[in-house]
Amino acid sequence: MQRRYLSLAAAATAATMTLTLTGCGSGSDDGDVTLKLIAADYGDSKANGSQHYWDELTRAFEKKNPGIKVDVQVYGWTDVDRKVENLVKEGHAPDLAQIGAYADYAAEGKLYSVDKLLSVPTEANFTPSLAEAGEYERIQYGMPFGASTRRLFYNKKLFAQAGITNPPQTWDDIAHDAQALKAHGVRMPYALPLGPEETQAETLMWMLSGGGGYTDSIGKYRIDSPENIKTFNWVKENLVAKGLTGTDPAKLNREDAFQGFADGKVGMLNGHPALMKQAAAKGIDYGTVELPGIEGKAKTTMGVADWMMAFKQNGHRAEVGKFLDFVYSDKNVEKFSRDYGLLPVTSTASQEMLADDSYAKLHGFLKQLASAEFYPANKTSWPLVSKTVKAKMGTAVGPEGNPAGVLTDIQNAADEADNSGE
């Protein structure tokens, strides 16, 4: 997964970077055009790293398009956004970047809009909610690449041992079930990862389940809304204060929460599709349900997408468009989704997955994608707001926490960032 996903850093030396990057998007002596792509790594080991996916894809593309070569460099999620940022600042923008955010580059006029790149069938085939999430000022610049939604995972064995016959549907169910799990010796009845790794995701999931969110219907930040304050007061009083999270949420990262679930030590937690593979590998018998809400299932869930974007600097619009049409063919979209446990980003590939019973466990995640709510990645202020959420939100529900005060602090930072145009 806003990874957000299970990526590992793929380091490269500065000397190699310098030699390679001076030729970004260059033409060779024989007249070929070489496109440069910087991409994120979705693998959880070297054996299944994304470089393998791109190497196979580019070989197939180059065989069909002998005048275009594609040089792909893959970096871990801890490095990739910064790599692209530095290249752009140095005047060596790649032709393409597959990273976590696009809005800053769109605002600076550095990107091609999607309608200038893709064929009409390819552009029209993106899942509508994802296409909309890729818009800056109502023009699409970000092309979704890899998507997921969130559901509540629960350990069926632990639930049965605690006498729980049905998965939770409401917040009260979560609290009741967590108490029962704790009484039967489960160390972490409900994992609440509000540590710095992915606080912004867990925060949004709880906001949505309480009828709130980061923004209102017109895109204005409403972080300190009454709904959000009520939500985190409930979490603090009914889960954390009663010892049902097993540890201080501010010190628990998503990766550790997922590992705890895979090790059979966590009763339930919010998760994305990659957790299915991790849990299954350890023999965990699990189920998933839509996020519980105050009086029933939440009206919507969180969606996450990473983004492909094309920079104008090297002027290879036609070649980039031809390559992207190939990237977004059903065959390649389906392979990427299958290899890395993510949801397809095109309508036709999604329909094929829904019709295939071998993907049955993914169907619940996929059906939610059309109505999922995404981070406000179209706001250039979002990276700063996300960092602020990571720094502060874990303390809101701690023993001395003040949810209303923390949410107001984050709201003030968001307003300042928005008003300054950051």
Short mmCIF file of C-alpha atoms in Angstrom, two decimals:
data_model
loop_
_atom_site.label_atom_id
_atom_site.label_comp_id
_atom_site.label_asym_id
_atom_site.label_seq_id
_atom_site.Cartn_x
_atom_site.Cartn_y
_atom_site.Cartn_z
CA MET A 1 0.00 0.00 0.00
CA GLN A 2 -0.44 5.97 0.55
CA ARG A 3 2.42 3.22 0.48
CA ARG A 4 2.42 3.14 2.08
CA TYR A 5 3.04 -0.31 0.58
CA LEU A 6 5.55 -2.97 1.55
CA SER A 7 8.51 -1.39 -0.22
CA LEU A 8 12.22 -1.76 0.48
CA ALA A 9 14.84 0.89 -0.23
CA ALA A 10 16.82 0.25 -3.40
CA ALA A 11 19.95 2.39 -3.08
CA ALA A 12 22.09 3.69 -5.93
CA THR A 13 25.43 5.47 -5.73
CA ALA A 14 25.67 9.18 -6.37
CA ALA A 15 28.24 8.66 -9.10
CA THR A 16 25.99 6.29 -11.03
CA MET A 17 23.08 8.68 -10.61
CA THR A 18 25.11 11.56 -12.03
CA LEU A 19 26.27 9.62 -15.08
CA THR A 20 22.80 8.31 -15.82
CA LEU A 21 20.77 11.41 -15.15
CA THR A 22 22.70 13.74 -17.43
CA GLY A 23 21.21 11.70 -20.27
CA CYS A 24 17.61 11.73 -19.06
CA GLY A 25 15.31 11.28 -22.03
CA SER A 26 18.15 11.67 -24.50
CA GLY A 27 18.32 10.44 -28.06
CA SER A 28 21.10 8.02 -29.00
CA ASP A 29 23.43 8.05 -32.02
CA ASP A 30 21.19 5.68 -33.99
CA GLY A 31 18.20 7.99 -33.66
CA ASP A 32 16.40 6.07 -30.93
CA VAL A 33 14.64 7.97 -28.16
CA THR A 34 15.40 6.78 -24.64
CA LEU A 35 12.75 7.53 -22.06
CA LYS A 36 13.72 7.75 -18.42
CA LEU A 37 11.31 6.38 -15.78
CA ILE A 38 11.82 6.56 -12.02
CA ALA A 39 9.52 4.08 -10.27
CA ALA A 40 8.69 2.95 -6.74
CA ASP A 41 9.35 -0.55 -5.44
CA TYR A 42 6.32 -2.59 -4.36
CA GLY A 43 8.20 -5.78 -3.57
CA ASP A 44 8.95 -7.02 -0.06
CA SER A 45 12.23 -8.67 -1.11
CA LYS A 46 14.80 -8.44 -3.89
CA ALA A 47 13.30 -11.55 -5.49
CA ASN A 48 9.94 -9.89 -6.17
CA GLY A 49 11.03 -6.27 -6.51
CA SER A 50 9.33 -4.05 -9.07
CA GLN A 51 12.46 -3.95 -11.23
CA HIS A 52 11.53 -7.43 -12.46
CA TYR A 53 8.08 -6.22 -13.53
CA TRP A 54 9.48 -3.21 -15.39
CA ASP A 55 12.29 -5.15 -17.06
CA GLU A 56 9.81 -7.65 -18.52
CA LEU A 57 7.38 -4.92 -19.56
CA THR A 58 9.99 -2.71 -21.24
CA ARG A 59 11.48 -5.65 -23.15
CA ALA A 60 8.06 -6.41 -24.58
CA PHE A 61 7.43 -2.74 -25.40
CA GLU A 62 10.80 -2.20 -27.08
CA LYS A 63 10.30 -5.29 -29.22
CA LYS A 64 7.08 -3.77 -30.60
CA ASN A 65 8.49 -0.22 -30.76
CA PRO A 66 12.11 -0.47 -31.94
CA GLY A 67 12.56 3.30 -32.09
CA ILE A 68 11.89 3.81 -28.37
CA LYS A 69 13.94 2.55 -25.45
CA VAL A 70 12.90 2.84 -21.82
CA ASP A 71 15.37 3.06 -18.94
CA VAL A 72 13.68 2.28 -15.61
CA GLN A 73 15.28 2.85 -12.23
CA VAL A 74 13.40 1.55 -9.18
CA TYR A 75 13.80 2.95 -5.65
CA GLY A 76 12.20 2.14 -2.32
CA TRP A 77 9.41 4.29 -0.98
CA THR A 78 11.73 5.95 1.52
CA ASP A 79 13.79 7.34 -1.37
CA VAL A 80 11.77 7.59 -4.56
CA ASP A 81 9.85 10.83 -4.03
CA ARG A 82 13.00 12.61 -2.91
CA LYS A 83 14.94 11.25 -5.91
CA VAL A 84 12.45 12.74 -8.32
CA GLU A 85 12.28 16.01 -6.40
CA ASN A 86 16.06 16.39 -6.55
CA LEU A 87 16.21 15.57 -10.26
CA VAL A 88 13.58 18.19 -11.04
CA LYS A 89 15.39 20.80 -8.95
CA GLU A 90 18.66 20.02 -10.76
CA GLY A 91 17.04 20.43 -14.17
CA HIS A 92 17.16 16.72 -15.00
CA ALA A 93 13.50 15.75 -14.74
CA PRO A 94 12.79 12.21 -15.90
CA ASP A 95 10.31 11.68 -18.70
CA LEU A 96 8.12 9.70 -16.31
CA ALA A 97 7.82 9.24 -12.57
CA GLN A 98 5.73 6.69 -10.70
CA ILE A 99 5.64 8.04 -7.16
CA GLY A 100 3.33 9.16 -4.36
CA ALA A 101 2.26 12.70 -5.28
CA TYR A 102 1.80 14.81 -8.39
CA ALA A 103 0.12 18.08 -7.33
CA ASP A 104 3.25 20.17 -6.72
CA TYR A 105 4.60 19.39 -10.19
CA ALA A 106 1.21 20.05 -11.79
CA ALA A 107 0.91 23.39 -9.99
CA GLU A 108 4.35 24.38 -11.30
CA GLY A 109 3.34 23.58 -14.89
CA LYS A 110 5.90 20.82 -15.25
CA LEU A 111 3.56 17.97 -16.25
CA TYR A 112 1.66 16.98 -19.37
CA SER A 113 -2.06 16.70 -18.79
CA VAL A 114 -3.36 13.19 -19.34
CA ASP A 115 -5.45 14.16 -22.38
CA LYS A 116 -2.23 15.21 -24.14
CA LEU A 117 -0.65 11.80 -23.63
CA LEU A 118 -3.04 8.88 -23.80
CA SER A 119 -5.27 7.53 -26.51
CA VAL A 120 -8.95 8.15 -25.86
CA PRO A 121 -9.72 4.50 -24.98
CA THR A 122 -6.87 4.35 -22.46
CA GLU A 123 -7.78 7.66 -20.83
CA ALA A 124 -11.47 6.70 -20.59
CA ASN A 125 -10.65 3.32 -19.03
CA PHE A 126 -9.38 4.57 -15.67
CA THR A 127 -11.70 3.81 -12.76
CA PRO A 128 -13.61 7.11 -12.43
CA SER A 129 -12.90 7.66 -8.74
CA LEU A 130 -9.19 7.23 -9.41
CA ALA A 131 -9.20 9.51 -12.44
CA GLU A 132 -10.89 12.22 -10.38
CA ALA A 133 -8.36 11.80 -7.58
CA GLY A 134 -5.64 12.49 -10.15
CA GLU A 135 -6.96 15.96 -10.99
CA TYR A 136 -5.40 19.28 -10.13
CA GLU A 137 -7.76 22.22 -10.68
CA ARG A 138 -10.12 19.86 -12.54
CA ILE A 139 -7.50 18.73 -15.07
CA GLN A 140 -6.05 15.23 -14.75
CA TYR A 141 -2.26 15.11 -14.44
CA GLY A 142 -1.89 12.06 -12.20
CA MET A 143 -2.49 8.63 -13.70
CA PRO A 144 -3.31 6.06 -11.01
CA PHE A 145 -0.81 3.24 -10.69
CA GLY A 146 -1.62 0.68 -8.07
CA ALA A 147 -4.62 1.17 -5.80
CA SER A 148 -6.09 -0.28 -2.64
CA THR A 149 -8.97 0.18 -0.25
CA ARG A 150 -9.24 -0.68 3.43
CA ARG A 151 -11.29 -3.20 5.37
CA LEU A 152 -11.31 -4.50 8.93
CA PHE A 153 -9.36 -7.77 9.28
CA TYR A 154 -10.14 -10.15 12.14
CA ASN A 155 -8.57 -13.40 13.34
CA LYS A 156 -11.25 -16.08 13.13
CA LYS A 157 -9.49 -18.45 15.52
CA LEU A 158 -9.07 -15.82 18.24
CA PHE A 159 -12.66 -14.69 17.79
CA ALA A 160 -13.96 -18.25 18.16
CA GLN A 161 -11.84 -18.85 21.28
CA ALA A 162 -13.31 -15.68 22.82
CA GLY A 163 -16.86 -16.81 22.00
CA ILE A 164 -17.41 -14.12 19.33
CA THR A 165 -19.67 -15.48 16.62
CA ASN A 166 -19.89 -12.52 14.24
CA PRO A 167 -17.39 -9.88 13.09
CA PRO A 168 -18.00 -6.32 14.31
CA GLN A 169 -20.40 -4.04 12.46
CA THR A 170 -20.36 -1.01 14.78
CA TRP A 171 -17.96 0.79 17.10
CA ASP A 172 -19.74 -0.73 20.10
CA ASP A 173 -19.11 -4.16 18.58
CA ILE A 174 -15.41 -3.35 18.26
CA ALA A 175 -15.21 -2.35 21.92
CA HIS A 176 -17.22 -5.38 23.09
CA ASP A 177 -15.22 -7.84 20.98
CA ALA A 178 -11.92 -6.30 22.05
CA GLN A 179 -12.91 -6.74 25.70
CA ALA A 180 -13.74 -10.39 25.06
CA LEU A 181 -10.42 -10.94 23.29
CA LYS A 182 -8.51 -9.31 26.12
CA ALA A 183 -10.31 -11.52 28.66
CA HIS A 184 -9.06 -14.55 26.74
CA GLY A 185 -5.46 -13.42 26.84
CA VAL A 186 -5.05 -11.73 23.45
CA ARG A 187 -2.12 -9.34 23.81
CA MET A 188 -3.39 -6.80 21.27
CA PRO A 189 -7.16 -7.05 20.82
CA TYR A 190 -7.31 -4.06 18.49
CA ALA A 191 -4.14 -2.83 16.76
CA LEU A 192 -4.22 0.97 16.39
CA PRO A 193 -1.10 2.04 14.45
CA LEU A 194 -0.81 5.78 15.03
CA GLY A 195 2.98 5.66 14.98
CA PRO A 196 4.85 7.82 12.45
CA GLU A 197 4.92 5.32 9.57
CA GLU A 198 1.37 5.75 8.28
CA THR A 199 -0.58 7.72 10.86
CA GLN A 200 -2.39 9.68 8.16
CA ALA A 201 -4.05 6.49 6.89
CA GLU A 202 -5.31 5.12 10.21
CA THR A 203 -6.51 8.62 11.07
CA LEU A 204 -8.53 8.95 7.86
CA MET A 205 -10.10 5.51 8.26
CA TRP A 206 -11.42 6.45 11.70
CA MET A 207 -12.54 9.87 10.47
CA LEU A 208 -14.55 8.27 7.66
CA SER A 209 -16.10 5.67 9.95
CA GLY A 210 -17.33 8.54 12.14
CA GLY A 211 -18.82 10.50 9.26
CA GLY A 212 -15.95 12.97 8.95
CA GLY A 213 -12.77 13.25 6.90
CA TYR A 214 -9.87 15.55 6.17
CA THR A 215 -11.89 17.83 3.90
CA ASP A 216 -15.48 18.85 3.28
CA SER A 217 -17.51 18.50 0.09
CA ILE A 218 -15.79 21.47 -1.56
CA GLY A 219 -12.27 20.41 -0.62
CA LYS A 220 -11.69 22.70 2.37
CA TYR A 221 -9.87 21.19 5.34
CA ARG A 222 -12.25 20.24 8.17
CA ILE A 223 -9.80 18.34 10.37
CA ASP A 224 -11.22 19.72 13.63
CA SER A 225 -14.85 19.09 12.70
CA PRO A 226 -17.27 17.98 15.45
CA GLU A 227 -17.45 14.54 13.80
CA ASN A 228 -13.68 14.05 13.94
CA ILE A 229 -13.44 15.25 17.52
CA LYS A 230 -16.23 12.88 18.57
CA THR A 231 -14.49 10.01 16.78
CA PHE A 232 -11.15 10.35 18.52
CA ASN A 233 -12.73 11.02 21.90
CA TRP A 234 -14.46 7.66 21.46
CA VAL A 235 -11.23 5.91 20.44
CA LYS A 236 -9.38 7.36 23.42
CA GLU A 237 -12.07 6.53 25.98
CA ASN A 238 -13.30 3.16 24.69
CA LEU A 239 -10.18 1.52 23.29
CA VAL A 240 -6.96 3.11 24.48
CA ALA A 241 -7.97 4.01 28.04
CA LYS A 242 -9.32 0.50 28.59
CA GLY A 243 -6.09 -1.17 27.49
CA LEU A 244 -7.63 -2.73 24.38
CA THR A 245 -4.92 -1.55 21.96
CA GLY A 246 -2.18 -3.48 23.77
CA THR A 247 0.37 -0.69 23.52
CA ASP A 248 0.68 3.06 23.11
CA PRO A 249 -0.77 3.74 19.62
CA ALA A 250 1.75 6.55 19.10
CA LYS A 251 4.54 3.95 19.21
CA LEU A 252 2.91 1.35 16.95
CA ASN A 253 3.69 1.46 13.23
CA ARG A 254 1.59 -0.21 10.56
CA GLU A 255 4.34 -2.65 9.61
CA ASP A 256 4.54 -3.92 13.19
CA ALA A 257 0.76 -4.12 13.48
CA PHE A 258 0.57 -6.18 10.29
CA GLN A 259 3.34 -8.46 11.51
CA GLY A 260 1.52 -8.92 14.81
CA PHE A 261 -1.62 -9.96 12.95
CA ALA A 262 0.36 -12.40 10.80
CA ASP A 263 1.90 -13.83 13.98
CA GLY A 264 -1.54 -14.44 15.49
CA LYS A 265 -1.13 -11.85 18.27
CA VAL A 266 -3.64 -9.26 17.03
CA GLY A 267 -7.40 -9.77 17.15
CA MET A 268 -8.42 -7.15 14.59
CA LEU A 269 -7.11 -4.14 12.72
CA ASN A 270 -7.69 -2.07 9.61
CA GLY A 271 -5.71 -3.34 6.63
CA HIS A 272 -5.22 -3.35 2.88
CA PRO A 273 -5.00 -6.27 0.41
CA ALA A 274 -1.27 -6.90 0.92
CA LEU A 275 -2.04 -8.09 4.46
CA MET A 276 -3.96 -11.04 3.01
CA LYS A 277 -0.80 -12.56 1.54
CA GLN A 278 1.19 -11.84 4.68
CA ALA A 279 -1.40 -13.46 6.94
CA ALA A 280 -1.97 -16.44 4.65
CA ALA A 281 1.78 -17.13 4.54
CA LYS A 282 1.67 -17.65 8.32
CA GLY A 283 -1.45 -19.81 8.19
CA ILE A 284 -3.76 -17.25 9.80
CA ASP A 285 -7.46 -17.94 9.25
CA TYR A 286 -8.83 -14.42 8.80
CA GLY A 287 -11.89 -12.61 7.56
CA THR A 288 -12.53 -9.08 6.39
CA VAL A 289 -15.55 -6.78 6.66
CA GLU A 290 -16.33 -3.21 5.71
CA LEU A 291 -15.17 -0.65 8.25
CA PRO A 292 -17.57 -0.52 11.20
CA GLY A 293 -19.23 2.84 11.89
CA ILE A 294 -21.12 4.43 14.74
CA GLU A 295 -24.41 2.60 14.16
CA GLY A 296 -23.54 0.26 11.29
CA LYS A 297 -20.95 -0.12 8.58
CA ALA A 298 -19.18 3.07 7.56
CA LYS A 299 -20.62 4.93 4.57
CA THR A 300 -17.29 4.80 2.79
CA THR A 301 -13.73 3.61 3.23
CA MET A 302 -10.31 4.97 2.45
CA GLY A 303 -8.79 4.48 -0.96
CA VAL A 304 -5.12 4.88 -1.80
CA ALA A 305 -3.49 5.32 -5.18
CA ASP A 306 0.05 6.02 -6.29
CA TRP A 307 0.65 8.10 -9.37
CA MET A 308 2.29 8.00 -12.76
CA MET A 309 3.12 11.41 -14.24
CA ALA A 310 4.92 12.67 -17.34
CA PHE A 311 7.27 15.66 -17.29
CA LYS A 312 7.40 18.13 -20.16
CA GLN A 313 11.10 18.95 -19.90
CA ASN A 314 12.46 16.49 -22.47
CA GLY A 315 9.64 16.99 -24.95
CA HIS A 316 8.96 13.33 -25.70
CA ARG A 317 5.19 13.56 -25.50
CA ALA A 318 4.40 11.19 -28.38
CA GLU A 319 6.86 8.50 -27.23
CA VAL A 320 5.70 8.78 -23.63
CA GLY A 321 2.08 8.47 -24.70
CA LYS A 322 2.79 5.36 -26.74
CA PHE A 323 4.60 3.78 -23.79
CA LEU A 324 1.80 4.63 -21.36
CA ASP A 325 -0.84 3.15 -23.64
CA PHE A 326 1.18 -0.07 -23.40
CA VAL A 327 1.64 0.20 -19.63
CA TYR A 328 -2.11 0.55 -19.12
CA SER A 329 -3.13 -2.36 -21.32
CA ASP A 330 -5.26 -4.89 -19.45
CA LYS A 331 -2.51 -7.53 -19.59
CA ASN A 332 0.04 -5.31 -17.86
CA VAL A 333 -2.40 -3.81 -15.35
CA GLU A 334 -3.60 -7.27 -14.35
CA LYS A 335 -0.06 -8.61 -13.99
CA PHE A 336 1.02 -5.76 -11.74
CA SER A 337 -2.08 -6.14 -9.57
CA ARG A 338 -1.59 -9.89 -9.33
CA ASP A 339 2.13 -9.70 -8.55
CA TYR A 340 1.81 -7.12 -5.77
CA GLY A 341 -1.62 -7.74 -4.25
CA LEU A 342 -3.10 -4.42 -5.36
CA LEU A 343 -6.29 -3.44 -7.14
CA PRO A 344 -6.36 -2.74 -10.88
CA VAL A 345 -6.80 0.92 -11.82
CA THR A 346 -8.76 0.42 -15.05
CA SER A 347 -12.42 -0.45 -15.45
CA THR A 348 -11.90 -3.38 -17.81
CA ALA A 349 -9.22 -5.02 -15.65
CA SER A 350 -11.41 -4.51 -12.59
CA GLN A 351 -14.36 -6.19 -14.31
CA GLU A 352 -12.19 -9.16 -15.25
CA MET A 353 -10.96 -9.51 -11.67
CA LEU A 354 -14.52 -9.40 -10.32
CA ALA A 355 -15.52 -12.15 -12.73
CA ASP A 356 -12.63 -14.39 -11.65
CA ASP A 357 -13.33 -16.50 -8.55
CA SER A 358 -9.61 -16.96 -7.95
CA TYR A 359 -9.62 -13.33 -6.79
CA ALA A 360 -12.63 -13.81 -4.51
CA LYS A 361 -10.86 -12.46 -1.41
CA LEU A 362 -10.04 -9.26 -3.28
CA HIS A 363 -13.59 -8.68 -4.49
CA GLY A 364 -14.68 -6.94 -1.28
CA PHE A 365 -11.82 -4.45 -1.59
CA LEU A 366 -12.43 -3.90 -5.28
CA LYS A 367 -16.18 -3.27 -4.93
CA GLN A 368 -15.40 -0.42 -2.51
CA LEU A 369 -13.05 1.38 -4.89
CA ALA A 370 -15.73 3.30 -6.79
CA SER A 371 -16.95 5.10 -3.66
CA ALA A 372 -13.70 5.25 -1.68
CA GLU A 373 -12.35 8.55 -0.38
CA PHE A 374 -8.73 9.42 -1.07
CA TYR A 375 -6.17 11.65 0.55
CA PRO A 376 -6.51 15.25 -0.68
CA ALA A 377 -3.46 14.71 -2.90
CA ASN A 378 -4.71 17.38 -5.33
CA LYS A 379 -3.84 19.99 -2.70
CA THR A 380 -0.23 21.18 -2.75
CA SER A 381 -0.51 21.63 1.03
CA TRP A 382 -1.24 17.94 1.63
CA PRO A 383 2.39 16.76 2.08
CA LEU A 384 2.88 19.26 4.92
CA VAL A 385 -0.49 18.40 6.47
CA SER A 386 0.32 14.70 6.26
CA LYS A 387 3.63 15.25 8.07
CA THR A 388 1.81 17.20 10.77
CA VAL A 389 -0.72 14.39 11.24
CA LYS A 390 2.14 11.89 11.56
CA ALA A 391 3.87 14.04 14.16
CA LYS A 392 0.85 14.81 16.34
CA MET A 393 -2.04 12.38 15.94
CA GLY A 394 -0.66 9.54 18.03
CA THR A 395 -0.57 11.76 21.12
CA ALA A 396 -4.25 12.70 20.74
CA VAL A 397 -5.52 9.39 22.12
CA GLY A 398 -2.82 8.76 24.73
CA PRO A 399 -3.34 8.94 28.51
CA GLU A 400 -2.77 12.69 28.56
CA GLY A 401 -4.20 13.21 25.10
CA ASN A 402 -6.62 15.92 24.06
CA PRO A 403 -8.21 15.00 20.71
CA ALA A 404 -9.91 18.38 20.23
CA GLY A 405 -6.69 20.27 20.93
CA VAL A 406 -4.56 18.13 18.63
CA LEU A 407 -7.07 18.27 15.79
CA THR A 408 -7.28 22.05 16.16
CA ASP A 409 -3.48 22.32 16.00
CA ILE A 410 -3.45 20.27 12.80
CA GLN A 411 -6.30 22.33 11.36
CA ASN A 412 -4.36 25.54 12.04
CA ALA A 413 -1.28 24.13 10.30
CA ALA A 414 -3.44 23.05 7.35
CA ASP A 415 -5.06 26.50 7.04
CA GLU A 416 -1.68 28.20 7.17
CA ALA A 417 -0.28 25.89 4.49
CA ASP A 418 -3.32 26.41 2.29
CA ASN A 419 -3.24 30.18 2.67
CA SER A 420 0.49 30.45 1.98
CA GLY A 421 0.16 28.31 -1.14
CA GLU A 422 2.62 25.70 0.13
#
